[in-house]
């Protein structure tokens, strides 16, 4: 169903906390596992995850799904894993800049849908909780797609360079 510029599902259903895994039966198994992990932690706050936790919870979701993440708490570390994607699909990792495009700071989350101006991401540290939130397309740094059974040979070097911890 296509409504309000949404190519995959009705945004109203998602914003009312319906279960995306059920809303997207055509998702690949990896995406279903990652979404299920995020939804299991729906509305959890920084108290459960600490600070700088958008990357931390995404790494934990990937790990539970059997895919190595970046091992870093830095959102921009996700620019170095998986495959670069031009047109995002549900479950792809979206990386955004924060504060300034050339700063070290960023944000990452899972692509759910988009409208003309925003990407709607499922992620952590979004208003200090796990939720779906819109982010301006103008802040896009990149979109990455990881696959099941993918190995991430950059994990340890990313973690050492960025000072992140292994999830």
JSON list of C-alpha atoms in Angstrom, two decimals, residues 56-137:
[
{"chain": "A", "resi": 56, "resn": "UNK", "atom": "CA", "xyz": [25.56, 0.63, 20.35]},
{"chain": "A", "resi": 57, "resn": "UNK", "atom": "CA", "xyz": [22.02, -0.76, 19.99]},
{"chain": "A", "resi": 58, "resn": "UNK", "atom": "CA", "xyz": [22.40, -1.19, 16.21]},
{"chain": "A", "resi": 59, "resn": "UNK", "atom": "CA", "xyz": [25.60, -3.19, 16.79]},
{"chain": "A", "resi": 60, "resn": "UNK", "atom": "CA", "xyz": [23.75, -5.31, 19.38]},
{"chain": "A", "resi": 61, "resn": "UNK", "atom": "CA", "xyz": [20.87, -5.93, 16.95]},
{"chain": "A", "resi": 62, "resn": "UNK", "atom": "CA", "xyz": [23.26, -7.00, 14.18]},
{"chain": "A", "resi": 63, "resn": "UNK", "atom": "CA", "xyz": [25.17, -9.23, 16.59]},
{"chain": "A", "resi": 64, "resn": "UNK", "atom": "CA", "xyz": [21.98, -10.97, 17.70]},
{"chain": "A", "resi": 65, "resn": "UNK", "atom": "CA", "xyz": [21.09, -11.48, 14.03]},
{"chain": "A", "resi": 66, "resn": "UNK", "atom": "CA", "xyz": [24.47, -13.14, 13.47]},
{"chain": "A", "resi": 67, "resn": "UNK", "atom": "CA", "xyz": [26.15, -10.32, 11.57]},
{"chain": "A", "resi": 68, "resn": "UNK", "atom": "CA", "xyz": [29.19, -8.47, 12.89]},
{"chain": "A", "resi": 69, "resn": "UNK", "atom": "CA", "xyz": [28.63, -4.78, 13.39]},
{"chain": "A", "resi": 70, "resn": "UNK", "atom": "CA", "xyz": [31.35, -2.16, 13.64]},
{"chain": "A", "resi": 71, "resn": "UNK", "atom": "CA", "xyz": [32.28, -2.67, 17.28]},
{"chain": "A", "resi": 72, "resn": "UNK", "atom": "CA", "xyz": [32.21, 1.10, 17.69]},
{"chain": "A", "resi": 73, "resn": "UNK", "atom": "CA", "xyz": [29.88, 3.51, 19.49]},
{"chain": "A", "resi": 74, "resn": "UNK", "atom": "CA", "xyz": [30.38, 6.01, 16.66]},
{"chain": "A", "resi": 75, "resn": "UNK", "atom": "CA", "xyz": [27.49, 6.20, 14.18]},
{"chain": "A", "resi": 76, "resn": "UNK", "atom": "CA", "xyz": [29.80, 7.09, 11.30]},
{"chain": "A", "resi": 77, "resn": "UNK", "atom": "CA", "xyz": [31.61, 3.76, 11.72]},
{"chain": "A", "resi": 78, "resn": "UNK", "atom": "CA", "xyz": [28.68, 2.19, 9.83]},
{"chain": "A", "resi": 79, "resn": "UNK", "atom": "CA", "xyz": [29.86, 3.97, 6.67]},
{"chain": "A", "resi": 80, "resn": "UNK", "atom": "CA", "xyz": [32.61, 1.33, 6.51]},
{"chain": "A", "resi": 81, "resn": "UNK", "atom": "CA", "xyz": [30.58, -1.90, 6.58]},
{"chain": "A", "resi": 82, "resn": "UNK", "atom": "CA", "xyz": [28.32, -3.67, 4.13]},
{"chain": "A", "resi": 83, "resn": "UNK", "atom": "CA", "xyz": [27.55, -2.45, 0.67]},
{"chain": "A", "resi": 84, "resn": "UNK", "atom": "CA", "xyz": [26.92, 1.18, -0.38]},
{"chain": "A", "resi": 85, "resn": "UNK", "atom": "CA", "xyz": [23.29, 1.59, -1.48]},
{"chain": "A", "resi": 86, "resn": "UNK", "atom": "CA", "xyz": [21.84, 4.49, -3.50]},
{"chain": "A", "resi": 87, "resn": "UNK", "atom": "CA", "xyz": [18.16, 3.73, -2.97]},
{"chain": "A", "resi": 88, "resn": "UNK", "atom": "CA", "xyz": [17.37, 2.50, 0.56]},
{"chain": "A", "resi": 89, "resn": "UNK", "atom": "CA", "xyz": [15.07, -0.41, 1.30]},
{"chain": "A", "resi": 90, "resn": "UNK", "atom": "CA", "xyz": [13.48, -1.41, 4.58]},
{"chain": "A", "resi": 91, "resn": "UNK", "atom": "CA", "xyz": [16.19, -2.44, 7.03]},
{"chain": "A", "resi": 92, "resn": "UNK", "atom": "CA", "xyz": [19.12, -0.69, 5.37]},
{"chain": "A", "resi": 93, "resn": "UNK", "atom": "CA", "xyz": [21.39, 1.28, 7.70]},
{"chain": "A", "resi": 94, "resn": "UNK", "atom": "CA", "xyz": [21.13, 5.04, 7.23]},
{"chain": "A", "resi": 95, "resn": "UNK", "atom": "CA", "xyz": [23.99, 7.19, 8.50]},
{"chain": "A", "resi": 96, "resn": "UNK", "atom": "CA", "xyz": [23.47, 10.91, 9.08]},
{"chain": "A", "resi": 97, "resn": "UNK", "atom": "CA", "xyz": [25.71, 13.77, 10.12]},
{"chain": "A", "resi": 98, "resn": "UNK", "atom": "CA", "xyz": [25.04, 15.61, 13.35]},
{"chain": "A", "resi": 99, "resn": "UNK", "atom": "CA", "xyz": [26.21, 19.10, 14.34]},
{"chain": "A", "resi": 100, "resn": "UNK", "atom": "CA", "xyz": [28.20, 19.53, 11.11]},
{"chain": "A", "resi": 101, "resn": "UNK", "atom": "CA", "xyz": [28.76, 17.40, 8.03]},
{"chain": "A", "resi": 102, "resn": "UNK", "atom": "CA", "xyz": [32.51, 17.22, 8.67]},
{"chain": "A", "resi": 103, "resn": "UNK", "atom": "CA", "xyz": [32.27, 16.65, 12.44]},
{"chain": "A", "resi": 104, "resn": "UNK", "atom": "CA", "xyz": [32.92, 13.27, 14.05]},
{"chain": "A", "resi": 105, "resn": "UNK", "atom": "CA", "xyz": [29.33, 13.16, 15.27]},
{"chain": "A", "resi": 106, "resn": "UNK", "atom": "CA", "xyz": [26.51, 11.34, 13.55]},
{"chain": "A", "resi": 107, "resn": "UNK", "atom": "CA", "xyz": [23.41, 9.24, 13.93]},
{"chain": "A", "resi": 108, "resn": "UNK", "atom": "CA", "xyz": [22.45, 5.85, 12.53]},
{"chain": "A", "resi": 109, "resn": "UNK", "atom": "CA", "xyz": [19.24, 3.88, 12.30]},
{"chain": "A", "resi": 110, "resn": "UNK", "atom": "CA", "xyz": [17.29, 1.42, 10.18]},
{"chain": "A", "resi": 111, "resn": "UNK", "atom": "CA", "xyz": [15.41, 2.70, 7.16]},
{"chain": "A", "resi": 112, "resn": "UNK", "atom": "CA", "xyz": [11.65, 2.22, 7.43]},
{"chain": "A", "resi": 113, "resn": "UNK", "atom": "CA", "xyz": [10.24, 4.64, 4.84]},
{"chain": "A", "resi": 114, "resn": "UNK", "atom": "CA", "xyz": [10.61, 8.19, 3.54]},
{"chain": "A", "resi": 115, "resn": "UNK", "atom": "CA", "xyz": [8.63, 11.19, 2.44]},
{"chain": "A", "resi": 116, "resn": "UNK", "atom": "CA", "xyz": [9.80, 14.09, 0.28]},
{"chain": "A", "resi": 117, "resn": "UNK", "atom": "CA", "xyz": [11.96, 15.62, 3.02]},
{"chain": "A", "resi": 118, "resn": "UNK", "atom": "CA", "xyz": [12.72, 12.94, 5.59]},
{"chain": "A", "resi": 119, "resn": "UNK", "atom": "CA", "xyz": [13.95, 9.43, 6.19]},
{"chain": "A", "resi": 120, "resn": "UNK", "atom": "CA", "xyz": [11.96, 7.66, 8.91]},
{"chain": "A", "resi": 121, "resn": "UNK", "atom": "CA", "xyz": [14.37, 5.54, 10.93]},
{"chain": "A", "resi": 122, "resn": "UNK", "atom": "CA", "xyz": [13.89, 2.86, 13.55]},
{"chain": "A", "resi": 123, "resn": "UNK", "atom": "CA", "xyz": [16.70, 3.28, 16.01]},
{"chain": "A", "resi": 124, "resn": "UNK", "atom": "CA", "xyz": [18.00, 4.03, 19.45]},
{"chain": "A", "resi": 125, "resn": "UNK", "atom": "CA", "xyz": [18.78, 7.40, 21.01]},
{"chain": "A", "resi": 126, "resn": "UNK", "atom": "CA", "xyz": [15.95, 8.99, 19.07]},
{"chain": "A", "resi": 127, "resn": "UNK", "atom": "CA", "xyz": [14.50, 11.46, 21.59]},
{"chain": "A", "resi": 128, "resn": "UNK", "atom": "CA", "xyz": [16.38, 9.30, 24.13]},
{"chain": "A", "resi": 129, "resn": "UNK", "atom": "CA", "xyz": [14.47, 6.12, 23.29]},
{"chain": "A", "resi": 130, "resn": "UNK", "atom": "CA", "xyz": [14.02, 3.38, 20.71]},
{"chain": "A", "resi": 131, "resn": "UNK", "atom": "CA", "xyz": [11.39, 4.59, 18.26]},
{"chain": "A", "resi": 132, "resn": "UNK", "atom": "CA", "xyz": [10.69, 5.56, 14.67]},
{"chain": "A", "resi": 133, "resn": "UNK", "atom": "CA", "xyz": [11.62, 9.17, 13.97]},
{"chain": "A", "resi": 134, "resn": "UNK", "atom": "CA", "xyz": [11.98, 11.37, 10.88]},
{"chain": "A", "resi": 135, "resn": "UNK", "atom": "CA", "xyz": [15.39, 12.81, 9.96]},
{"chain": "A", "resi": 136, "resn": "UNK", "atom": "CA", "xyz": [16.07, 15.37, 7.20]},
{"chain": "A", "resi": 137, "resn": "UNK", "atom": "CA", "xyz": [17.39, 13.91, 3.96]}
]
